[in-house]
XYZ file of C-alpha atoms in Angstrom:
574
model
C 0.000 0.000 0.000
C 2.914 2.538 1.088
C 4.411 2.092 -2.127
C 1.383 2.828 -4.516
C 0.335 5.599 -2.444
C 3.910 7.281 -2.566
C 3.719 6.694 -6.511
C 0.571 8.212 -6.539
C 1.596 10.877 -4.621
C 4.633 11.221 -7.234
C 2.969 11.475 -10.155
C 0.448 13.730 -9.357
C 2.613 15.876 -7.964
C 4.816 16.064 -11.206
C 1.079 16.444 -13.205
C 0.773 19.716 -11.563
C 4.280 20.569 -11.790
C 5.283 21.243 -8.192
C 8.876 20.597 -7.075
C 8.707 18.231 -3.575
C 10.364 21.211 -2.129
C 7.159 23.674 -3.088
C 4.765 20.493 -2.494
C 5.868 19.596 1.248
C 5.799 23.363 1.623
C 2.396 24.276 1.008
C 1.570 21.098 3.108
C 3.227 21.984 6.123
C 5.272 18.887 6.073
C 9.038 18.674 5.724
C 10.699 17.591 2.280
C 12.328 14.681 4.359
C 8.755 13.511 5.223
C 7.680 13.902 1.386
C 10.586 12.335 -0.226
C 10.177 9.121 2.220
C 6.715 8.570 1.788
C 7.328 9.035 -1.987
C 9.689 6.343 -2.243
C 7.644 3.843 0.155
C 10.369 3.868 3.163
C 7.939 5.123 5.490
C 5.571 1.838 6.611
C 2.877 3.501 8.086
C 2.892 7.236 7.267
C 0.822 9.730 9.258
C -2.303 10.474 8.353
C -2.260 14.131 9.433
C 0.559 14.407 6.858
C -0.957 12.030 4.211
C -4.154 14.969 4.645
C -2.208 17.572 4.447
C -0.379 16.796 0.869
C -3.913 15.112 0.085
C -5.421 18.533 0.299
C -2.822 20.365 -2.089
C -2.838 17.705 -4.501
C -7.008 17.641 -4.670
C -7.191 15.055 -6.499
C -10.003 12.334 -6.266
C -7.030 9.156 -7.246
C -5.635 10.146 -3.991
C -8.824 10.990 -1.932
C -9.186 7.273 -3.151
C -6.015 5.822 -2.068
C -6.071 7.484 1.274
C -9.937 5.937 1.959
C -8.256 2.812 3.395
C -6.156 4.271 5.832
C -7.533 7.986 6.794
C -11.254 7.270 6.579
C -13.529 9.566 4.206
C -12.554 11.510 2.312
C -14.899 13.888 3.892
C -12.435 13.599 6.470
C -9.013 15.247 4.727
C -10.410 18.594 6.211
C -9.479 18.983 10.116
C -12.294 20.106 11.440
C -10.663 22.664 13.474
C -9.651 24.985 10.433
C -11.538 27.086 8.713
C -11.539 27.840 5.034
C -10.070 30.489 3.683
C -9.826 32.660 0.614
C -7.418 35.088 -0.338
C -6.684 37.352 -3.032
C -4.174 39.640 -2.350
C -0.848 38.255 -3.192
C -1.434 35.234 -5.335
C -4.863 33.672 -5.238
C -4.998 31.093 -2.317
C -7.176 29.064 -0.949
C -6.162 27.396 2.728
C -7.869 25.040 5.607
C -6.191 26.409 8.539
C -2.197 26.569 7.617
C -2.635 24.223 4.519
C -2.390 25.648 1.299
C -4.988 23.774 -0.937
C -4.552 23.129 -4.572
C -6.926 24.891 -7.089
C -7.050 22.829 -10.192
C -5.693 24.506 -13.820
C -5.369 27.611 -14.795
C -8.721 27.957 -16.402
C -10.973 27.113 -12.811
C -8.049 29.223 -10.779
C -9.429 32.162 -13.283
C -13.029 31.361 -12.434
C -12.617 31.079 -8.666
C -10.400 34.426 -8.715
C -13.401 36.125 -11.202
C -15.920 35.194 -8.644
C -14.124 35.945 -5.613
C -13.749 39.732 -6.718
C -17.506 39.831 -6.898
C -17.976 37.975 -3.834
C -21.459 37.665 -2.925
C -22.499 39.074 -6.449
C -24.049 37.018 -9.822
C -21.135 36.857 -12.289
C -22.944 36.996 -15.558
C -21.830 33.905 -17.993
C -21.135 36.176 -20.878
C -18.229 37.992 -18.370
C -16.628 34.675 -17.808
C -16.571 33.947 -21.051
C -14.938 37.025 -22.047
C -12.398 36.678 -19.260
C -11.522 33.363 -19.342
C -11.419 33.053 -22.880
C -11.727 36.855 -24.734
C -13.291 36.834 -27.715
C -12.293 33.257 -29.203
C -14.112 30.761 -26.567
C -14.496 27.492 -27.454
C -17.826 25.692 -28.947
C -17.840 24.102 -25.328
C -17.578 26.641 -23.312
C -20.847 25.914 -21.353
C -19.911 22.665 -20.566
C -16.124 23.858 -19.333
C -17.561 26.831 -17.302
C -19.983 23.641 -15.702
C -16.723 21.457 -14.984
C -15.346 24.134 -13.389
C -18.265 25.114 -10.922
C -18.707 21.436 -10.380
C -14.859 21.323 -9.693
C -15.116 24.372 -7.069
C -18.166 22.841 -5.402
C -16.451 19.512 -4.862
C -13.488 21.233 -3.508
C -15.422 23.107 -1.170
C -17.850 20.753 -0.305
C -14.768 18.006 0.853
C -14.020 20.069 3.929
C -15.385 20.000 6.770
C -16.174 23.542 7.376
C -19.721 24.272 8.929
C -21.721 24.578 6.213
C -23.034 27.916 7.194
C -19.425 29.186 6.723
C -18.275 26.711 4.052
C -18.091 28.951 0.464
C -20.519 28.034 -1.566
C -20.789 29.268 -5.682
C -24.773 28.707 -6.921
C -25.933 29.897 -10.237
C -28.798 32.555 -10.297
C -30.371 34.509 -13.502
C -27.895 33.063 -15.853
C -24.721 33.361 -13.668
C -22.626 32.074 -10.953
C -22.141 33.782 -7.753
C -19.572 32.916 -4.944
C -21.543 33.132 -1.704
C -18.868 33.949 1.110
C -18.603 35.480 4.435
C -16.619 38.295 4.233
C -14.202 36.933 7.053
C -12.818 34.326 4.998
C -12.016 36.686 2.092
C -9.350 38.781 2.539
C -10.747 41.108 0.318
C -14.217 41.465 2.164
C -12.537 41.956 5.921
C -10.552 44.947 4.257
C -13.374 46.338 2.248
C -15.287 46.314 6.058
C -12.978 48.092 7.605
C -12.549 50.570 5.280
C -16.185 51.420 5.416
C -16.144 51.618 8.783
C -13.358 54.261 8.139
C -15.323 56.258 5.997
C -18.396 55.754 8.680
C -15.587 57.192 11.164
C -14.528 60.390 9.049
C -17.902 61.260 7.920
C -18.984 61.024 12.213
C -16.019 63.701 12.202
C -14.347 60.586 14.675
C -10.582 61.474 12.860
C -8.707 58.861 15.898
C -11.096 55.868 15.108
C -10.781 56.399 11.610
C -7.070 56.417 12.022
C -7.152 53.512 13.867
C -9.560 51.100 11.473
C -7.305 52.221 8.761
C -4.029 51.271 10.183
C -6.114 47.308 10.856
C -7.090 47.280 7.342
C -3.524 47.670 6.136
C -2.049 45.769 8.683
C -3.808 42.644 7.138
C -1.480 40.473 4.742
C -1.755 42.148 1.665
C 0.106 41.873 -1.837
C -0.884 43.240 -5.361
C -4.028 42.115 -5.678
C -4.220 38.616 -7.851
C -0.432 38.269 -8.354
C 0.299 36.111 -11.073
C -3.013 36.164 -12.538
C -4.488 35.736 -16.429
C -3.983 39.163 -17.999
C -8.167 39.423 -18.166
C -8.535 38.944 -14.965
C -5.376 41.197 -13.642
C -7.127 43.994 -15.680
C -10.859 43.221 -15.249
C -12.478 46.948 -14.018
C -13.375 45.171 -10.638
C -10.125 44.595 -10.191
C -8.975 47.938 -10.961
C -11.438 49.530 -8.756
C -10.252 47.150 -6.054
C -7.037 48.421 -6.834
C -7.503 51.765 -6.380
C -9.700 51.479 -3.633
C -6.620 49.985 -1.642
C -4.334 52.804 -3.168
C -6.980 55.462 -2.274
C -6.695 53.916 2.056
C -2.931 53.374 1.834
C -2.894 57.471 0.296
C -5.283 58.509 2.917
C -3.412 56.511 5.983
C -0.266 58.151 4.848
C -1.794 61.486 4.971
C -2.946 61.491 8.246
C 0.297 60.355 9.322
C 2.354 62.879 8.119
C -0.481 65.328 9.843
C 1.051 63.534 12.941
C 4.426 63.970 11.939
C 4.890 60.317 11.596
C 6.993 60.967 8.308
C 9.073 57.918 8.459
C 5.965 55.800 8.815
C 4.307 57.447 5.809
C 7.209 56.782 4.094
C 7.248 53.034 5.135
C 4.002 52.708 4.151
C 4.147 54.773 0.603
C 7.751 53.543 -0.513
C 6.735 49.966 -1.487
C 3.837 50.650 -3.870
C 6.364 52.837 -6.285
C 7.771 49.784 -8.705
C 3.575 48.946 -8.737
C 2.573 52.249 -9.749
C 5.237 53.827 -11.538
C 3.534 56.301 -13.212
C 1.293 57.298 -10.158
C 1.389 60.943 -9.703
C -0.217 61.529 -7.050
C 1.592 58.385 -4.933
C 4.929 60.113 -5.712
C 4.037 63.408 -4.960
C 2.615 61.906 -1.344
C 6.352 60.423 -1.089
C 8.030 63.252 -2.352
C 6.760 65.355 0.341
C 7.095 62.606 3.310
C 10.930 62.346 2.418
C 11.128 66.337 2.516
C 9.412 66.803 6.251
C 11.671 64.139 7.241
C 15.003 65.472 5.783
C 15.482 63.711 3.317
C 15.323 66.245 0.195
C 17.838 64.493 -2.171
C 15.568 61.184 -2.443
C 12.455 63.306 -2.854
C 14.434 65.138 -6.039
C 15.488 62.111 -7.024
C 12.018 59.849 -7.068
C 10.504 63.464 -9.060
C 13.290 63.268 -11.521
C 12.814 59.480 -12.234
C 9.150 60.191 -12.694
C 9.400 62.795 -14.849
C 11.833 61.236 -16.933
C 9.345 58.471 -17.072
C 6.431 60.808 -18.555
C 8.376 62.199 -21.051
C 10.343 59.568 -22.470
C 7.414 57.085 -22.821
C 4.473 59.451 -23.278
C 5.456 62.578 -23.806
C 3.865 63.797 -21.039
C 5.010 66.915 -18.591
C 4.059 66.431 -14.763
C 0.695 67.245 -13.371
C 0.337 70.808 -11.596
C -0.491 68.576 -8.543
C 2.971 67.121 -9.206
C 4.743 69.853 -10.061
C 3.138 71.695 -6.575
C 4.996 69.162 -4.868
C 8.044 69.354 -6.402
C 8.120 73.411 -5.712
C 7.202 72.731 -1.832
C 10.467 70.827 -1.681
C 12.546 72.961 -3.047
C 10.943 75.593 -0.994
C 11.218 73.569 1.927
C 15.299 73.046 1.177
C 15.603 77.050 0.697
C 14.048 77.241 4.190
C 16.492 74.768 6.139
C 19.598 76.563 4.362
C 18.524 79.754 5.344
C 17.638 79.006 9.032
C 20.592 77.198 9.256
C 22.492 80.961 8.465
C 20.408 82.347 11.635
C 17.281 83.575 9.565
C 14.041 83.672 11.820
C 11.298 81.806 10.480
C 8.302 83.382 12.499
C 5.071 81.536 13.234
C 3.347 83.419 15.474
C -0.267 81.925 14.725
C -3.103 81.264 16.890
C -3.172 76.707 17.134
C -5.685 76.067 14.680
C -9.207 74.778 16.288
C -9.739 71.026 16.888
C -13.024 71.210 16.547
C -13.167 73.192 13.085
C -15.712 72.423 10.841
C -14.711 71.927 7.049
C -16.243 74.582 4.883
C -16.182 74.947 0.982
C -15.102 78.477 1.482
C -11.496 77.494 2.978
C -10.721 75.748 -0.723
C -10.275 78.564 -2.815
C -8.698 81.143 -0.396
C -6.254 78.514 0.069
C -5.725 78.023 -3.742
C -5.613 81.766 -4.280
C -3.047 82.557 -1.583
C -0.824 79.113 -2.880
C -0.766 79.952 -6.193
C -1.625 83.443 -7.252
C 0.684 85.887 -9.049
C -1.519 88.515 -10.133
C 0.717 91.789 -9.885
C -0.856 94.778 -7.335
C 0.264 97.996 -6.773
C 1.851 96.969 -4.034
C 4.156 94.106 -5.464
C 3.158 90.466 -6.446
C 2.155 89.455 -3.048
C -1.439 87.857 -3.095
C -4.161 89.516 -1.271
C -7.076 87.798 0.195
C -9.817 89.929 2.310
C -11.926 87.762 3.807
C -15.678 89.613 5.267
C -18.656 88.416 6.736
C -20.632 88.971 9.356
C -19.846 88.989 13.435
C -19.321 85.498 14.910
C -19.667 83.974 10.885
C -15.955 81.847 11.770
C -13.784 84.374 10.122
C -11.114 84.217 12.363
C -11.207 80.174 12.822
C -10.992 79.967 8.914
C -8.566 82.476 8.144
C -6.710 80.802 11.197
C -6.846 77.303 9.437
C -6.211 78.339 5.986
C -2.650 79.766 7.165
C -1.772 76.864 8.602
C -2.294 75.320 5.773
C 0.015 77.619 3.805
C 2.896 76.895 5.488
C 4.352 74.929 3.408
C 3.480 77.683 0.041
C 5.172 80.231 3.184
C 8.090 78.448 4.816
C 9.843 81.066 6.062
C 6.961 82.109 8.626
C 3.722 83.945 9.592
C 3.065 87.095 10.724
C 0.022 87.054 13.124
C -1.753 89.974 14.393
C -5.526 90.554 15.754
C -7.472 93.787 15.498
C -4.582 96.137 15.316
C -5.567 100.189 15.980
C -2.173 101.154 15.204
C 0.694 100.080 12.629
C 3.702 101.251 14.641
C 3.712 99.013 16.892
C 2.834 96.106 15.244
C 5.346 96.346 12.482
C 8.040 97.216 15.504
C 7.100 93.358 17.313
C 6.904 92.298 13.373
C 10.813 93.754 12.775
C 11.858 91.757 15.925
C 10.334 88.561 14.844
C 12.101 88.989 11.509
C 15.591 89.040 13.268
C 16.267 92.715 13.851
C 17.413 93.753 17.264
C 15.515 95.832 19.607
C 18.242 98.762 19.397
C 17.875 98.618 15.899
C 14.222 99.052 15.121
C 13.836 102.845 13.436
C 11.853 105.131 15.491
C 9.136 106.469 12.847
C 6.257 104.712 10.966
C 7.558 105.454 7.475
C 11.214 103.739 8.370
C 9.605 100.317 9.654
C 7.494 100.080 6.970
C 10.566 100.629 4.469
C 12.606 98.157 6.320
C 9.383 95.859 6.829
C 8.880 95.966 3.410
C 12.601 95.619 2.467
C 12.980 92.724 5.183
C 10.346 90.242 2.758
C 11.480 91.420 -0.284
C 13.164 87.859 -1.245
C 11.524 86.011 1.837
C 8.225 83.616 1.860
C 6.277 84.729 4.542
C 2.352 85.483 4.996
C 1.096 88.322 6.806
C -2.144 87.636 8.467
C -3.982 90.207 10.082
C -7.033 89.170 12.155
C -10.193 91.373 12.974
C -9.174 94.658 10.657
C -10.919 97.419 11.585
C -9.406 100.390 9.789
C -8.009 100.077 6.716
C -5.131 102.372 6.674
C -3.237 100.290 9.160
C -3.672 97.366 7.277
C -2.479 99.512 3.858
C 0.537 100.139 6.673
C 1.226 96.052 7.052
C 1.196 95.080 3.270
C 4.172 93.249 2.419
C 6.016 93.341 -1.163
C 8.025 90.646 -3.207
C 6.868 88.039 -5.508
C 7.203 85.712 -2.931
C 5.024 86.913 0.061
C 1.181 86.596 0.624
C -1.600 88.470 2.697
C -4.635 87.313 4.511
C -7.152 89.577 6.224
C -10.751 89.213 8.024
C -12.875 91.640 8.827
C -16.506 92.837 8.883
C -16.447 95.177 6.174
C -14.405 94.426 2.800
C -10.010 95.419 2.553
C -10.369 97.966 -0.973
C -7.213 98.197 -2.814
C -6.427 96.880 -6.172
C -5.608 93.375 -7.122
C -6.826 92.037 -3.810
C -9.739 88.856 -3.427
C -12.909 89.337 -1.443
C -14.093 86.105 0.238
C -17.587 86.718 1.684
C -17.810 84.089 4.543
C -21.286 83.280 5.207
C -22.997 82.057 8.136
C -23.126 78.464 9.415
C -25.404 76.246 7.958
C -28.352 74.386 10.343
C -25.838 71.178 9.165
C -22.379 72.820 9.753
C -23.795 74.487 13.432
C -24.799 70.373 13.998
C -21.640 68.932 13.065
C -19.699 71.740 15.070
C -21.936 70.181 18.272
C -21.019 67.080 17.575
C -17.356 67.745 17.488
C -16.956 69.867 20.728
C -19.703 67.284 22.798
C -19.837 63.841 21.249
C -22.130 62.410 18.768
C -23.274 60.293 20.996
C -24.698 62.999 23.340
C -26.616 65.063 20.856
C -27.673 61.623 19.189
C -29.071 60.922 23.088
C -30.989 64.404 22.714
C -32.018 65.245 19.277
C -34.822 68.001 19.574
C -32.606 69.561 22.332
C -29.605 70.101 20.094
C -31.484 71.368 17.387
C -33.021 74.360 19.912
C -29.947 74.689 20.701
C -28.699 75.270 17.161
C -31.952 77.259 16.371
C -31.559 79.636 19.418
C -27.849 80.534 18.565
C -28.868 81.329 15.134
C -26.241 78.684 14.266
C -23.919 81.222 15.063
C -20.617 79.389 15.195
C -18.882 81.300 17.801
C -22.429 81.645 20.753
C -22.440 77.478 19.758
C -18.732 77.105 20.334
C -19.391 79.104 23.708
C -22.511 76.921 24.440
C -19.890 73.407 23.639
C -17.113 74.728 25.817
C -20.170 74.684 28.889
C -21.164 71.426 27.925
C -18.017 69.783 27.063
C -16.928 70.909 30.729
C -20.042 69.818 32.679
C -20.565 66.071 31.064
C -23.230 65.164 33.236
C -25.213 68.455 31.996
C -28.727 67.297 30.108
C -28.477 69.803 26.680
C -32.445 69.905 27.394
C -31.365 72.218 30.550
C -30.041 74.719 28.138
C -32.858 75.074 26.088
C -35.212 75.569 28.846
C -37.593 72.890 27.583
C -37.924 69.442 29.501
C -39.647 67.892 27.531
C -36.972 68.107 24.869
C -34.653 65.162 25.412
C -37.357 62.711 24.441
C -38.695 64.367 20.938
C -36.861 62.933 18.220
C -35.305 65.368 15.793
C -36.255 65.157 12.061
């Protein structure tokens, strides 16, 4: 018996072209082990290790052979393991540890075609045309059928619950792989990335941080390694593809926000050779190596890409790209010149955890990064933003510069509601490196040095809460280089500058504000309160932030108590 079963084992084995190295190690066995029981000098081999190749193999001669001596064949399966499907990295199929064989090329195809639609009908006309393209054979019915049948069997051998067991039915003229998403690698990550999203769109920034780093902590490869060309390419696929890009991108992000640069970097660096033409993956690199020092390899990774563009397409870099590209150098002008003693001021307000995104923050932003209209006054942007008392001026105008600083490296100027120029521009000349003793005495002389002082430097002048305009006129900077931000009631008039009227909260902006500074789950708990709450503020951001501050401090504080009605915390909100 030992010796036909080891020649069985033999030839089927050379049949599907595995070496006994690759065959004892997707059995968990050692090639010792293997090469004995191959040549019959093992008399009674174990059975846990007659399973184990018996479950690579999948092949009914052995199933057969092993009947005798393991039981049946229902039994190869330890009952123990679960089954499992995975598809990033090479397509694999396991019980537990064991690495199960799945059949030619053709069915491997088919079970990798179906397992990107998990849980979806796979129309028979879109396996035909990716198994086969547009030349299938006149039997392609009955192959697609010997397939299925193939998959069931091999399913249907373990002994897997049968609630948990994959299953493939046909429905409306396809197949459809029926699979809980915990034994598909592809449907645990695509779970937790929702949940992600769920996270970010609850404003929840630390639990969406933290599902993201799970989902790319599981095992993970290009997705269907090795794979037919059709099915490599087939737009699920793709989407799949980008889907994963899109997390890895946004992960990455929020750890540079963190400074975690070498861990963005870590995380970014492996998925170049994959997507070598991926701007927006090398531009996310680029700037992870600058932050962390590293200038030289973020030049060099834009220089390969760009070679890359125009040699085989004939393509020049995206502005996105090219954006980045700029913020390093400007980034490497910075270090050199603070490493010759030049003062890099930042004297900004911290920008507010709990701000709410607004559309209106988008284009100031892009207007201060990238404008170069010319002004009277130099090249130096100009945005006015107006609005309103208590609209969020401030918090926005506070936010978009700290957003800038990368377009500004060599520092913001910061000053709220300024009556008078000469002083300001006197603290302004200190922060800019000139000494005390050598600030000049009248208005005219700082703002000719002022002015002098940022003629070849990057910096943005922010001035907060104007209220007469010719002390701000006194504060405008020149060069081609610097940029200007101001809020006030009442519009900044000069030529060449950008009004930005900054409108009230919305009823949904005021609600998500709440939500931020209290918990979710504390307005969720008292609906109709909240919303009197939002209602008798006007949704006035700054009376709501004042109202948050109250309740974030006193936790045990019903928000019914602030709206004077009692009856409020048990009215659901609509």
């Amino acid at each position: 018996m030992e010796n036909s079963l080891g020649k069985i084992i033999c030839d089927l084995r050379r049949e599907a072209r595995l070496s006994q190295r690759t065959l004892a190690e997707r059995s968990g066995i050692s090639l010792r082990t293997l090469r004995e029981i191959e040549h019959g000098r093992v008399r009674r081999p174990h059975p846990s290790s007659l399973q184990r190749v018996a479950l690579v193999l999948d092949d009914p001669r052995l199933s057969d052979a092993l009947a005798g001596q393991v039981g049946d064949r229902t039994a190869l399966g330890d009952g123990h393991h679960s089954l499992n499907l995975q598809v990033f990295g090479h397509l694999t199929l396991k019980l537990g540890p064991v690495e199960l064989g799945l059949g030619t090329p053709m069915q491997r195809t088919l079970l990798g075609l179906l397992a990107i639609h998990a849980n979806q009908v796979v129309a028979c006309e879109e396996i035909v045309e990716v198994l086969w393209g547009d030349d299938p054979p006149n039997t392609f019915t009955q192959l697609i059928h010997t397939y299925v049948s193939r998959l069931r069997s091999l399913f249907n051998r373990q002994s897997d619950t049968l609630t948990q067991r994959p299953q493939v039915g046909y429905h409306r003229g396809g197949y459809e792989l029926r699979i809980v998403s915990e034994r598909l690698d592809l449907g645990v990550f695509n779970d937790l990335i929702q949940e992600a999203a769920d996270a970010r769109r609850c404003g929840d920034l630390t639990a969406e941080y933290d599902i993201l780093a799970q989902a790319l902590a599981l095992p993970a490869g290009p997705l269907l390694e090795g794979a037919a060309s059709g099915l490599r390419e087939h737009r699920f696929a793709e989407e799949h593809r980008r889907g994963h890009l899109v997390a890895v991108l946004r992960f990455a992000q929020m750890e540079s926000s963190l400074g975690h640069y070498e861990e963005a970097i870590a995380i970014l660096r492996p998925l170049v050779p994959q997507y070598r033409l991926h701007e927006g993956l090398h531009a996310a690199l680029m700037l992870a190596f600058a932050a962390s020092g590293q200038q030289v390899a973020a030049l060099d990774l834009y220089n390969g890409l760009v070679s890359r563009l125009r040699t085989q397409f004939g393509l020049e870099p995206s502005p996105d790209l090219r954006a980045a590209h700029m913020s390093v150098l400007r980034q490497n002008a910075a270090r050199e010149s603070l490493s010759l003693g030049a003062p890099a001021p930042a004297a900004i307000p911290h920008s507010l955890g709990d701000f709410v995104g607004r559309e209106e923050l988008y284009p100031v932003l892009r207007y201060l990064v990238g404008a170069r209209s010319a002004t009277p006054f130099g090249a130096a942007p100009i945005a006015s933003l107006h609005g309103g008392p208590g609209v969020g001026k401030s918090a926005l105008a506070i936010r978009v510069a700290s957003r800038c600083l990368s377009r500004y490296p060599d520092g913001v100027l910061y000053v709220d509601g300024p009556v008078d120029a000469h002083p300001v521009l006197g603290c302004f000349l200190r922060e800019l490196g000139v000494q005390a003793q050598d600030v000049p005495t009248s208005l005219a002389e700082r703002i000719r040095l002022f002015r002098a002082l940022l003629t070849h430097r990057r910096v943005l002048v922010v001035v907060d809460n104007m209220e007469r305009e010719d002390v701000v006129r006194a504060l405008v900077p020149t060069g081609f280089h610097t940029g200007m931000l101001i809020t006030g009631r009442e519009r900044f008039y000069a030529e060449g500058v950008r009004h930005f009227l900054i409108p009230a909260f919305t009823a949904d902006q005021a609600y998500e504000l709440l939500c931020r500074m209290i918990g979710i789950s504390r307005v969720a708990a008292e609906p109709t309160a909240a919303q009197m709450i939002i209602e008798r503020h006007d949704a006035d951001p700054k009376s709501l932030r004042s109202v948050g501050l109250r309740l974030a401090a006193q936790t045990d504080l019903p928000l019914a108590e602030l709206c004077g009605d009692p009856t409020a915390s048990t009215t659901v909100r609509v």
